[in-house]
Coordinates of C-alpha atoms in Angstrom, one line a residue:
Chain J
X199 CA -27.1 -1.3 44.9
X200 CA -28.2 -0.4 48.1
X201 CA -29.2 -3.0 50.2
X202 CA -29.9 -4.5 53.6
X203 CA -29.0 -8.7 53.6
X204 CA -29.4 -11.4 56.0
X205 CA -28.0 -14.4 56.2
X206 CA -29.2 -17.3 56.6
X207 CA -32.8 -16.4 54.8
X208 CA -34.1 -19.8 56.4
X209 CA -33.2 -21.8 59.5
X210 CA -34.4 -24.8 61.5
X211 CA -32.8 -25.6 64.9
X212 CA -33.3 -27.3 67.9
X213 CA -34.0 -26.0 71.3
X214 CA -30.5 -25.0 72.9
X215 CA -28.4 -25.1 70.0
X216 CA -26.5 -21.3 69.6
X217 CA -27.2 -19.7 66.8
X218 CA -26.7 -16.5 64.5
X219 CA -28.6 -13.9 62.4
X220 CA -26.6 -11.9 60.3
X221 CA -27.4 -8.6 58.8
X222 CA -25.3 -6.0 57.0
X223 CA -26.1 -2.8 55.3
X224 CA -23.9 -0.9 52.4
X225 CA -25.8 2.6 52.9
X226 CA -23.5 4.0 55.8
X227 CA -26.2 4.1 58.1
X228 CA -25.7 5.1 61.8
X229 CA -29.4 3.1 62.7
X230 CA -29.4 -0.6 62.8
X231 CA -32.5 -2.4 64.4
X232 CA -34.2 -5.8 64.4
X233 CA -37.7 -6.6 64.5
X234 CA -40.1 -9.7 64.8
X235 CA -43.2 -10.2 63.3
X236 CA -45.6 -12.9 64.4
X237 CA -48.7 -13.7 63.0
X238 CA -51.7 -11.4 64.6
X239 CA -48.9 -9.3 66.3
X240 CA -47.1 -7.5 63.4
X241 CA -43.8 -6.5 63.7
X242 CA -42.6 -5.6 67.1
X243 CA -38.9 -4.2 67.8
X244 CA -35.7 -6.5 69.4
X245 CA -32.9 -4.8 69.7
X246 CA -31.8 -1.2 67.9
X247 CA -28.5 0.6 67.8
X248 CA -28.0 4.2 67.6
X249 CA -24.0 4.1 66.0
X250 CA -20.7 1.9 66.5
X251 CA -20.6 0.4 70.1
X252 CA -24.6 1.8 70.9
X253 CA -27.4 -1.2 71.9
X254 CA -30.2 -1.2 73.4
X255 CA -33.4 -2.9 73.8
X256 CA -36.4 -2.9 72.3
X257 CA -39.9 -4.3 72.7
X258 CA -39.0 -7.7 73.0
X259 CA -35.7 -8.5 73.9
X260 CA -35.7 -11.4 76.3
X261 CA -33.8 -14.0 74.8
X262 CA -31.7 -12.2 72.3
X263 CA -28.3 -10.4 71.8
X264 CA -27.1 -8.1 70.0
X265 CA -23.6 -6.6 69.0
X266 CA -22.5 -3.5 66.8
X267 CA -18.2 -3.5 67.0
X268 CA -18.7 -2.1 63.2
X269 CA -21.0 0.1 61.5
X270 CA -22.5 -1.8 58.6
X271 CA -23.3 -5.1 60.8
X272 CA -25.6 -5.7 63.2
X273 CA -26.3 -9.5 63.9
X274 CA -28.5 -11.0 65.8
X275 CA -27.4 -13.5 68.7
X276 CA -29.8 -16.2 70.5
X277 CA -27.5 -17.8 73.4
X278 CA -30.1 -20.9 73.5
X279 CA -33.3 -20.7 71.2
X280 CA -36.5 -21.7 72.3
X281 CA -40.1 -22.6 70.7
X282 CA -41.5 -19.5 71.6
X283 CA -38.5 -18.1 69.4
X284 CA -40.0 -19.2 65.6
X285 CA -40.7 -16.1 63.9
X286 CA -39.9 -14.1 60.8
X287 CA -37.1 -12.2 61.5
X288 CA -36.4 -8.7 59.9
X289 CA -33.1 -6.5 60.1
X290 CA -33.7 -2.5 58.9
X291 CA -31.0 0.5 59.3
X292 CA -31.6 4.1 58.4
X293 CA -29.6 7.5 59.1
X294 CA -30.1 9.2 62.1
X295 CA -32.0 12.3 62.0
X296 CA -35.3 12.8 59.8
X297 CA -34.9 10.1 57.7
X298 CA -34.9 7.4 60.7
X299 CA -38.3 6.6 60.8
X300 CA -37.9 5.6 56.9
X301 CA -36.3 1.9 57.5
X302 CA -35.0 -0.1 54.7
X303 CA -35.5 -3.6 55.5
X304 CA -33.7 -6.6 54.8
X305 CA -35.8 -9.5 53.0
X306 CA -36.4 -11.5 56.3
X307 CA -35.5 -14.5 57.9
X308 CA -37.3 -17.5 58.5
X309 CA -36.4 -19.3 61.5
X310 CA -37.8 -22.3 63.0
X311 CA -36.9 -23.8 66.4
X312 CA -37.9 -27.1 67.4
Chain D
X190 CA -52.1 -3.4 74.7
X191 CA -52.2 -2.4 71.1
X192 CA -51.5 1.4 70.0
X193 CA -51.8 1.0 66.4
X194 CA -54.3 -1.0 65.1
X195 CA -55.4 -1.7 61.6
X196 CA -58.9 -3.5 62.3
X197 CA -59.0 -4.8 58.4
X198 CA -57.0 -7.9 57.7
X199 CA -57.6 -7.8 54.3
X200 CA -59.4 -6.0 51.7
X201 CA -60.6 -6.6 48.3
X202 CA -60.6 -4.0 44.7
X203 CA -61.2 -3.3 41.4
X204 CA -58.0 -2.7 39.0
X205 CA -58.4 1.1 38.6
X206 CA -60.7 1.9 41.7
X207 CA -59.6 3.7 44.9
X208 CA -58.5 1.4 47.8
X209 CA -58.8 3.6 51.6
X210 CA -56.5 1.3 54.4
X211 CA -57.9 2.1 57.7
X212 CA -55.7 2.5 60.8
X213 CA -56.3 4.1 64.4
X214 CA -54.2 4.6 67.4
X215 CA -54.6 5.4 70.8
X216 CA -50.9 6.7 71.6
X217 CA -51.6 10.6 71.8
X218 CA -47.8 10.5 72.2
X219 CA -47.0 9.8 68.3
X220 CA -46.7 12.7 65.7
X221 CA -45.6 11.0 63.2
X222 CA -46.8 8.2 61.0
X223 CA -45.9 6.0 57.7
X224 CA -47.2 3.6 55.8
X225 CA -44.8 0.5 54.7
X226 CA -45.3 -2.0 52.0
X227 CA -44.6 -5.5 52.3
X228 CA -44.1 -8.5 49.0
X229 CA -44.5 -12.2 50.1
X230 CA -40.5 -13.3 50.5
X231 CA -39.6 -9.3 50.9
X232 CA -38.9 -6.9 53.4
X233 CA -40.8 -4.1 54.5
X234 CA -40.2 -1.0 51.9
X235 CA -41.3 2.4 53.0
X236 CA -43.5 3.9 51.3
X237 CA -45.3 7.3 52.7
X238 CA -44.9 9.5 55.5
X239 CA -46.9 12.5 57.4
X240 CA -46.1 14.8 60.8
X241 CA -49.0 15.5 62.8
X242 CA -48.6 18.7 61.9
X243 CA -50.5 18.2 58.7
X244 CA -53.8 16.6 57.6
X245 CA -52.8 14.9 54.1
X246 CA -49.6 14.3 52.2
X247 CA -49.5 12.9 48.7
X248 CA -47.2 11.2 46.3
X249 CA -48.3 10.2 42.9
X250 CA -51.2 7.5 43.5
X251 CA -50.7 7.5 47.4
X252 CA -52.7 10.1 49.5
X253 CA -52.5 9.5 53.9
X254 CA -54.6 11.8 55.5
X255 CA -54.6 12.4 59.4
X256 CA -57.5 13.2 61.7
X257 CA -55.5 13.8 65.3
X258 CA -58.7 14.6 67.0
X259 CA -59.9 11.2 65.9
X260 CA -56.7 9.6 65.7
X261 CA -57.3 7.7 62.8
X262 CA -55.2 8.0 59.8
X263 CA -56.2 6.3 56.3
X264 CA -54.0 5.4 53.0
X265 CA -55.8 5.9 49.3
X266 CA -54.6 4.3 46.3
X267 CA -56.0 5.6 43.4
X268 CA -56.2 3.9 41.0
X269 CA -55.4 0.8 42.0
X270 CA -53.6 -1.7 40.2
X271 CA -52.3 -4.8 40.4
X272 CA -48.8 -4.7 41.8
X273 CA -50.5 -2.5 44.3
X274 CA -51.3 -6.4 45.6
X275 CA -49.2 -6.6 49.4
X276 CA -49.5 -6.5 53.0
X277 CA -49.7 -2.4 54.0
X278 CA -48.6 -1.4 57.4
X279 CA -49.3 1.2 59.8
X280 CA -46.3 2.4 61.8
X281 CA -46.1 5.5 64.0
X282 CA -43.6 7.5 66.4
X283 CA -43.1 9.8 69.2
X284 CA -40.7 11.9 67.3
X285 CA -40.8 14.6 69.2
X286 CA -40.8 12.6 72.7
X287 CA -37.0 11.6 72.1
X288 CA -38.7 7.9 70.5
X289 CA -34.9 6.8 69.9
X290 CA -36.7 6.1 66.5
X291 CA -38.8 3.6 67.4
X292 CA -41.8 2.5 65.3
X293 CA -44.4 1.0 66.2
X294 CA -46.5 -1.1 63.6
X295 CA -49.9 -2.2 63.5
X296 CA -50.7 -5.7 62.6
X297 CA -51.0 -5.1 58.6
X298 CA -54.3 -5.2 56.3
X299 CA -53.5 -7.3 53.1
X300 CA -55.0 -5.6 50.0
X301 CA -55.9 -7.7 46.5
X302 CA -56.2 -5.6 43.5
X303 CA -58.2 -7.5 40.7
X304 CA -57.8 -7.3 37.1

């Protein structure tokens, strides 16, 4: 099946403690991105990754890292979380080309800082 | 400063009458423009596209239409049903602007279908 997971699907942390998102895709896809979404704010863009080795930043990328050493994983890096950092997080990867603007999207992942 | 904008949180139908999402943007940048579906617990799923190059695309109950000189572009369901229930997005591009594929999404309009 063709799929986009995260891992862990829920988190609660304290400020300062390392921590990291996972995400993998099985669809070969040379786009990987991460978004937030916040209420009243929708979903704004992180980080995104054009292939293998290719980062850069989005929207919103003050407090976050990302990495791409292999194509099908993208995860998500926060040196040391903060408050402002609880959000829903989503992972999405597409092909290049065409089809990139139609994401599939990984279920989400709740995290909460304290 | 928000470029898409979807200025209904919520809206409320019939099982089997049409449902029209509303969103607008002020980015005369973006030329193209989707509309993604979103469960409670589940990930955004795409669900319908248009360029700018056209004024409506349909697929099966779903009809987007685009008005670029009032760049507004709207979502019908017809008919509505049920699972139809979920948050709808607005997302839009600058395809041709070399966007590096970035979306950007309004703020959602939940939609209830009643039985």
């Amino acid at each position: 099946e063709a799929q986009v997971t995260q891992n862990p699907r829920y988190l609660i942390t304290v400020t300062g403690k390392k921590l990291t998102v996972t995400c993998s895709q099985n669809m070969n896809h040379e786009y990987m991105s991460w978004y937030r979404q916040d209420p009243g704010l929708g979903l704004r863009q992180i980080y995104y990754s054009m292939n293998v080795e290719v980062t850069d930043k989005g929207d919103v990328p003050e407090g976050y890292k990302v990495s791409r050493k292999e194509k099908r994983n993208f995860p998500l890096i926060l040196e040391s979380p903060s408050p402002n950092q609880t959000s829903l997080y989503f992972c999405a990867s597409s092909f290049l080309g065409r089809e990139a603007y139609e994401q599939y999207f990984g279920p989400g992942t709740r995290l909460t800082v304290t | 400063d928000q470029q898409v904008k979807q200025n209904s949180p919520s809206l409320s139908v019939q099982e089997g009458r049409i449902s029209i999402l509303n969103c607008d943007y002020t980015n005369s940048m973006f030329d193209y423009f989707l509309w993604y579906k979103k469960y409670p617990a589940e990930g955004p799923t795409f669900l319908i596209s248009i360029s700018s190059i056209k004024d409506k695309n349909e697929d099966g109950r779903f009809t987007v239409f685009l008005n670029k000189s009032a760049k507004h572009l709207s979502l019908h369901i017809v008919p509505s049903q049920p699972g139809d229930s979920a948050v709808y997005f607005c997302a839009a591009s600058a395809r041709s602007g070399g966007s590096n594929y970035k979306l950007t999404f309004g703020k959602g309009t939940l939609l209830t279908v009643n039985p």
